XYZ file of C-alpha atoms in Angstrom:
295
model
C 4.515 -106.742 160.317
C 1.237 -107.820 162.325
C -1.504 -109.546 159.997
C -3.985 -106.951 158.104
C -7.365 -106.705 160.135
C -10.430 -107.478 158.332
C -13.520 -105.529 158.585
C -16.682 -107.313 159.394
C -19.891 -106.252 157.662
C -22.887 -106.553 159.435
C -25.418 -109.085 157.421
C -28.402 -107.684 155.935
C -31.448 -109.317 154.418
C -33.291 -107.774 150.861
C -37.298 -107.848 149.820
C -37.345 -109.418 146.144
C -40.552 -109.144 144.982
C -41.341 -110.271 141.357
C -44.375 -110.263 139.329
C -44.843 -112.243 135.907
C -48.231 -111.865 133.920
C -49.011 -113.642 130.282
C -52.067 -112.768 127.988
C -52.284 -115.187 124.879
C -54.054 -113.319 122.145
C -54.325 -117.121 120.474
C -51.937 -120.296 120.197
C -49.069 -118.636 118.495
C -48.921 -114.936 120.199
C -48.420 -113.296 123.180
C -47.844 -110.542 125.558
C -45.428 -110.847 128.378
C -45.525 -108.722 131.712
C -42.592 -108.746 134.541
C -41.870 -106.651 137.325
C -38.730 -107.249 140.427
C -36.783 -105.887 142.031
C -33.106 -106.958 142.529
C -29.796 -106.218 144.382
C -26.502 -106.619 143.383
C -24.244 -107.022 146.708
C -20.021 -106.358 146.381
C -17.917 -108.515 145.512
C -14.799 -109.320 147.715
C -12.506 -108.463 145.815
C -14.367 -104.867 146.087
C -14.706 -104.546 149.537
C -11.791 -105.619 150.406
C -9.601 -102.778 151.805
C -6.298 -103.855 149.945
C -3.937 -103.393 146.977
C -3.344 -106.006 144.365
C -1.628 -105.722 141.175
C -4.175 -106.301 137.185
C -1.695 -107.741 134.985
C -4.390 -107.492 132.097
C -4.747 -103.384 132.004
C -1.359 -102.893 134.074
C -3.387 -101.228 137.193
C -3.348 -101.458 140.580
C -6.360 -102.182 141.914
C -8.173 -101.463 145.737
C -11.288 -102.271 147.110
C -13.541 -100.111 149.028
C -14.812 -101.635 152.172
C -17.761 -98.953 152.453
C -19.294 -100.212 149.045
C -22.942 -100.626 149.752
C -25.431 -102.857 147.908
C -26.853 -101.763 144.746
C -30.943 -101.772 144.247
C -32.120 -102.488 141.158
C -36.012 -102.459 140.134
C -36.773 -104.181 137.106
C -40.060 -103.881 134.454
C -39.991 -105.637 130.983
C -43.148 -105.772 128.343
C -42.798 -107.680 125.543
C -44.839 -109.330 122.743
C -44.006 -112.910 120.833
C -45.209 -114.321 117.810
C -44.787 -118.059 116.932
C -44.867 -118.441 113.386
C -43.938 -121.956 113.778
C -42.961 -124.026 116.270
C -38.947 -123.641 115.631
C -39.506 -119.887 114.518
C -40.136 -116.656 116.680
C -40.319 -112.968 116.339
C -40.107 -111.012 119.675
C -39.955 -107.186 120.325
C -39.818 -106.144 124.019
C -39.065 -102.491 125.845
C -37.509 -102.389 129.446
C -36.425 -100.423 132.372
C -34.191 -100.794 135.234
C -33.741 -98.273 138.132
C -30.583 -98.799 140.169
C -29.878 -96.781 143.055
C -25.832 -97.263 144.591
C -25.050 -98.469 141.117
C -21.557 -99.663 141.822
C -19.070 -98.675 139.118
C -15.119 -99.890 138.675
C -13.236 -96.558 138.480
C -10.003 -94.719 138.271
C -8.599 -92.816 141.099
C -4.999 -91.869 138.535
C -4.462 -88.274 138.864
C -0.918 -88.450 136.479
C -0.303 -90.470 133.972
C 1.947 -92.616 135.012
C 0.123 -95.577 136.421
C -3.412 -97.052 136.937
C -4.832 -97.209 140.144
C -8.850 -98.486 139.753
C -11.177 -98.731 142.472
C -15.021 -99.023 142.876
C -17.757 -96.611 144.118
C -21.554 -96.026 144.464
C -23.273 -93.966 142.373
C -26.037 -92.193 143.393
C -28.415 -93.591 140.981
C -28.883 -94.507 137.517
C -30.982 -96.116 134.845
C -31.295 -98.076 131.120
C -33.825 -98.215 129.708
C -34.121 -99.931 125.936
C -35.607 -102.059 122.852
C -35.244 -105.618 122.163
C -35.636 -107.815 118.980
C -35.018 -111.203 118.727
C -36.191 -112.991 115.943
C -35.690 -117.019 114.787
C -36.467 -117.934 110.538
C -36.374 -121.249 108.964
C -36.439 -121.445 104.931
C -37.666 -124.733 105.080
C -41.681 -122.922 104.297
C -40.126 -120.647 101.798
C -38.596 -122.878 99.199
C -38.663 -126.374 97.958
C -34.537 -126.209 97.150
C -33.554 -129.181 99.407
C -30.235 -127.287 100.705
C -31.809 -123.887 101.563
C -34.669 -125.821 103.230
C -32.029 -126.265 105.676
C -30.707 -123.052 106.379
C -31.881 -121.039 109.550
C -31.030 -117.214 110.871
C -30.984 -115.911 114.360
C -30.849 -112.010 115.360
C -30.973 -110.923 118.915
C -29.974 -106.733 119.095
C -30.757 -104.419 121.980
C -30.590 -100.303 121.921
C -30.207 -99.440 125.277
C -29.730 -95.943 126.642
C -28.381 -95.305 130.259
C -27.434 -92.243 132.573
C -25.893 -92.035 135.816
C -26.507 -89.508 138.420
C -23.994 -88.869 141.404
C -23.794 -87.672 144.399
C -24.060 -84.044 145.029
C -20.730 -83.735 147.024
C -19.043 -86.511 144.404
C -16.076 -85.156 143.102
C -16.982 -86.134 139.512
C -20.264 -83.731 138.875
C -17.657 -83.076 135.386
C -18.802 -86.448 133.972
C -22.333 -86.669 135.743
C -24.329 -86.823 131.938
C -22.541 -89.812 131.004
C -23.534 -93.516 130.697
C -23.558 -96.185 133.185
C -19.807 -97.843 133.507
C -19.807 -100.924 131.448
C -23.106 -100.306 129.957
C -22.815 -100.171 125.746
C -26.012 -98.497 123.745
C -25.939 -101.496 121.387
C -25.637 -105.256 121.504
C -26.286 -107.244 118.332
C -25.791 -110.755 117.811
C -26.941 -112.340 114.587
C -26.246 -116.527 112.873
C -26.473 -118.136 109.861
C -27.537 -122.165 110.428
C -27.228 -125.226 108.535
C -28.541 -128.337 110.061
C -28.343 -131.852 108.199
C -29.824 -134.246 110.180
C -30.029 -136.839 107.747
C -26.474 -136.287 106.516
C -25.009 -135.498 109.645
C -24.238 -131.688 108.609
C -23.842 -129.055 111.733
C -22.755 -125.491 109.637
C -23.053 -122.652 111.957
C -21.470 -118.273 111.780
C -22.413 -116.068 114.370
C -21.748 -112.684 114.449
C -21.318 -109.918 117.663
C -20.927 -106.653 117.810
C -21.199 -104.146 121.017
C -21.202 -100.630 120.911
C -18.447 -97.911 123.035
C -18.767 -98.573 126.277
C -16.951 -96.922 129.316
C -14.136 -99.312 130.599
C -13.559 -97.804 133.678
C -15.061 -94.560 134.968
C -13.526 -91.184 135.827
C -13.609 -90.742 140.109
C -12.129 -86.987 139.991
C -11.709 -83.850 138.027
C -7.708 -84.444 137.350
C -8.629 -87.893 135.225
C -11.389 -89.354 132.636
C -13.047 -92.139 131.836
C -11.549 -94.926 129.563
C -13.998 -96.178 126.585
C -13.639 -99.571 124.861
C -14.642 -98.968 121.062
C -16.386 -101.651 119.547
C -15.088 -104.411 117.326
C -16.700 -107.612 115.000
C -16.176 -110.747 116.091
C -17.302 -113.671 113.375
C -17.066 -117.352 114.933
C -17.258 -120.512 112.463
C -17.657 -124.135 113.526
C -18.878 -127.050 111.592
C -19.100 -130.338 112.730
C -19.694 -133.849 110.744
C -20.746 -137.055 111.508
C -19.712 -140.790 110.438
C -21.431 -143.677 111.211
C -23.530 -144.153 114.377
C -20.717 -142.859 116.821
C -18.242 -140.510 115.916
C -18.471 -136.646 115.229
C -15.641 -134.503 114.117
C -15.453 -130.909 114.917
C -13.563 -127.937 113.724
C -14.473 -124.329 114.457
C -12.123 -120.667 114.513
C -13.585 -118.277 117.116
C -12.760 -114.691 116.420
C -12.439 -114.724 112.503
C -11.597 -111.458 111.860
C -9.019 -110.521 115.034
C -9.917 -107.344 115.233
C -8.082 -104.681 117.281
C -8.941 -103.511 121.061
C -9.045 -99.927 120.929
C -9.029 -98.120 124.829
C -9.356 -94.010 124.713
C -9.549 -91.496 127.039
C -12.881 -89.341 127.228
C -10.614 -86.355 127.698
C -13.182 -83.591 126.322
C -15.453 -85.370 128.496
C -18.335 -85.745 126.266
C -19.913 -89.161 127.415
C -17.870 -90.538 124.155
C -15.156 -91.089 121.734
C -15.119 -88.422 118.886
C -12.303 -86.920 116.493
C -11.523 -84.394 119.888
C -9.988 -87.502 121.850
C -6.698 -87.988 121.246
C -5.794 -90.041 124.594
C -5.016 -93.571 123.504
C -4.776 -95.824 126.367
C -4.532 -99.704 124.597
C -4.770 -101.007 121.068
C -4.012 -104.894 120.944
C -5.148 -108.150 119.062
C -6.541 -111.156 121.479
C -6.159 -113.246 118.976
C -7.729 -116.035 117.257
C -8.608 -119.472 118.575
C -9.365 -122.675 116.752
C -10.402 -126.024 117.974
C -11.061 -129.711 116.595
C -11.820 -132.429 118.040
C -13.489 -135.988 117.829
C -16.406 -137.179 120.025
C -16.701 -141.054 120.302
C -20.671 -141.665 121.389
C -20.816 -145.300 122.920
């Protein structure tokens, strides 16, 4: 069989212009501007015009070497306030504008296998709020243990749509969200810092909302959402003496299940209606420990 011939893309070259403004009201707030614009270019894997096997999701997957490079123009506002210099409360809006979004699809028209690919949407856009916020107790109360204690949130409500083309095949599923796109992201952390004693205490929490796994290509299949799940990670370390720290920490407490459906009313989401399970697994928990030796 005579090797597979390659297809060579011509190179192209991208204007990237960025702007980045900053107003201080006073020392500890402040209002933040920024403008770009962006591409994201394929990667080989999906351009290249060939079959290879996702042990993962059990799919066979094939590139698309006419994939062309997504556009993406970027604007962010957002205001900061420094209550101290280790605290911070943020709240920001945003907007991004892509146009040949590329997407990871599935081409399956039975229901026997897989088969994903990738394609260009027409255009699409997100556009959400922001809050991040850092607190100390240390101000608040004179207990010497709480005095060490520290939260972090970070959560983002975003809302996205994707428009395709007009001869696209998939003009069923054209009000849904952007593949891989979730309208919720929250991350939040409970701190406990010793220095004196050596103490490192830390449990984070995530959390993202449904968000399409792969995205329907045709009328005879549907997209595939991923339904959220919590994941709580613990570590602590300890110190002794001027060199050694010992470390212990679980990641993914609570081992929650993956849960895959089909959007088979084709609503842009999961309700009571979808009945088209696709995966529901553990990943598992992992735990370290380990000693660091500081010379």
């Amino acid at each position: 069989m005579p090797p597979r011939r390659l297809t060579r893309r011509s190179a192209t070259s991208s204007f990237l212009p960025s702007l980045n403004a900053t107003y201080n009201f006073n020392d500890r707030s402040l209002l933040r501007l920024a403008a770009s614009q962006t591409v994201n270019r394929p990667e080989f894997r999906e351009i290249a015009n060939y079959s290879y096997y996702d042990f993962t999701n059990n799919a066979n997957i094939k590139g698309n070497n006419k994939l062309r490079t997504a556009k993406i123009y970027n604007a962010d506002l957002r205001y900061e306030f420094y209550p101290s210099k280790s605290e911070l409360l943020s709240v920001g809006v945003f907007y991004k504008h892509f146009t040949g979004a590329i997407e990871q699809v599935t081409n399956s028209t039975n229901g026997s296998t897989l088969d994903l690919g990738f394609l260009n949407a027409a255009s699409a856009y997100d556009v959400g709020v922001e809050v991040e916020a850092r607190k100390g107790l240390v101000e608040l109360t004179e207990n010497p243990f709480l005095q060490h204690i520290s939260f972090v949130l970070n959560a983002s409500f975003i809302k996205s749509r994707v428009s395709l083309a007009s001869g696209d095949d998939t003009s069923v599923d054209n009000n849904r969200p952007l593949q891989g796109q979730s309208p919720y992201v929250v991350n939040t952390g409970i701190f406990y810092q010793d220095d004196d004693r050596r103490w490192q205490v830390s449990a984070q929490y995530n959390v993202i909302g449904p968000r399409i796994l792969f995205a329907s290509s045709n009328k005879q299949n549907f997209s595939l959402f991923e339904l959220p799940r919590h994941v709580i990670d613990l570590a602590v370390t300890k110190g002794f003496g001027p060199h050694l720290d010992v470390r212990v920490g679980i990641q993914d407490l609570l081992n929650q299940y993956t849960r895959q459906y089909y959007d088979s009313d084709r609503s842009g989401g999961i309700s009571s209606a979808d009945r088209g399970a696709f995966g529901r697994f553990r990943r598992g928990q992992y735990s370290t420990a380990g000693l660091t030796y500081k010379f």
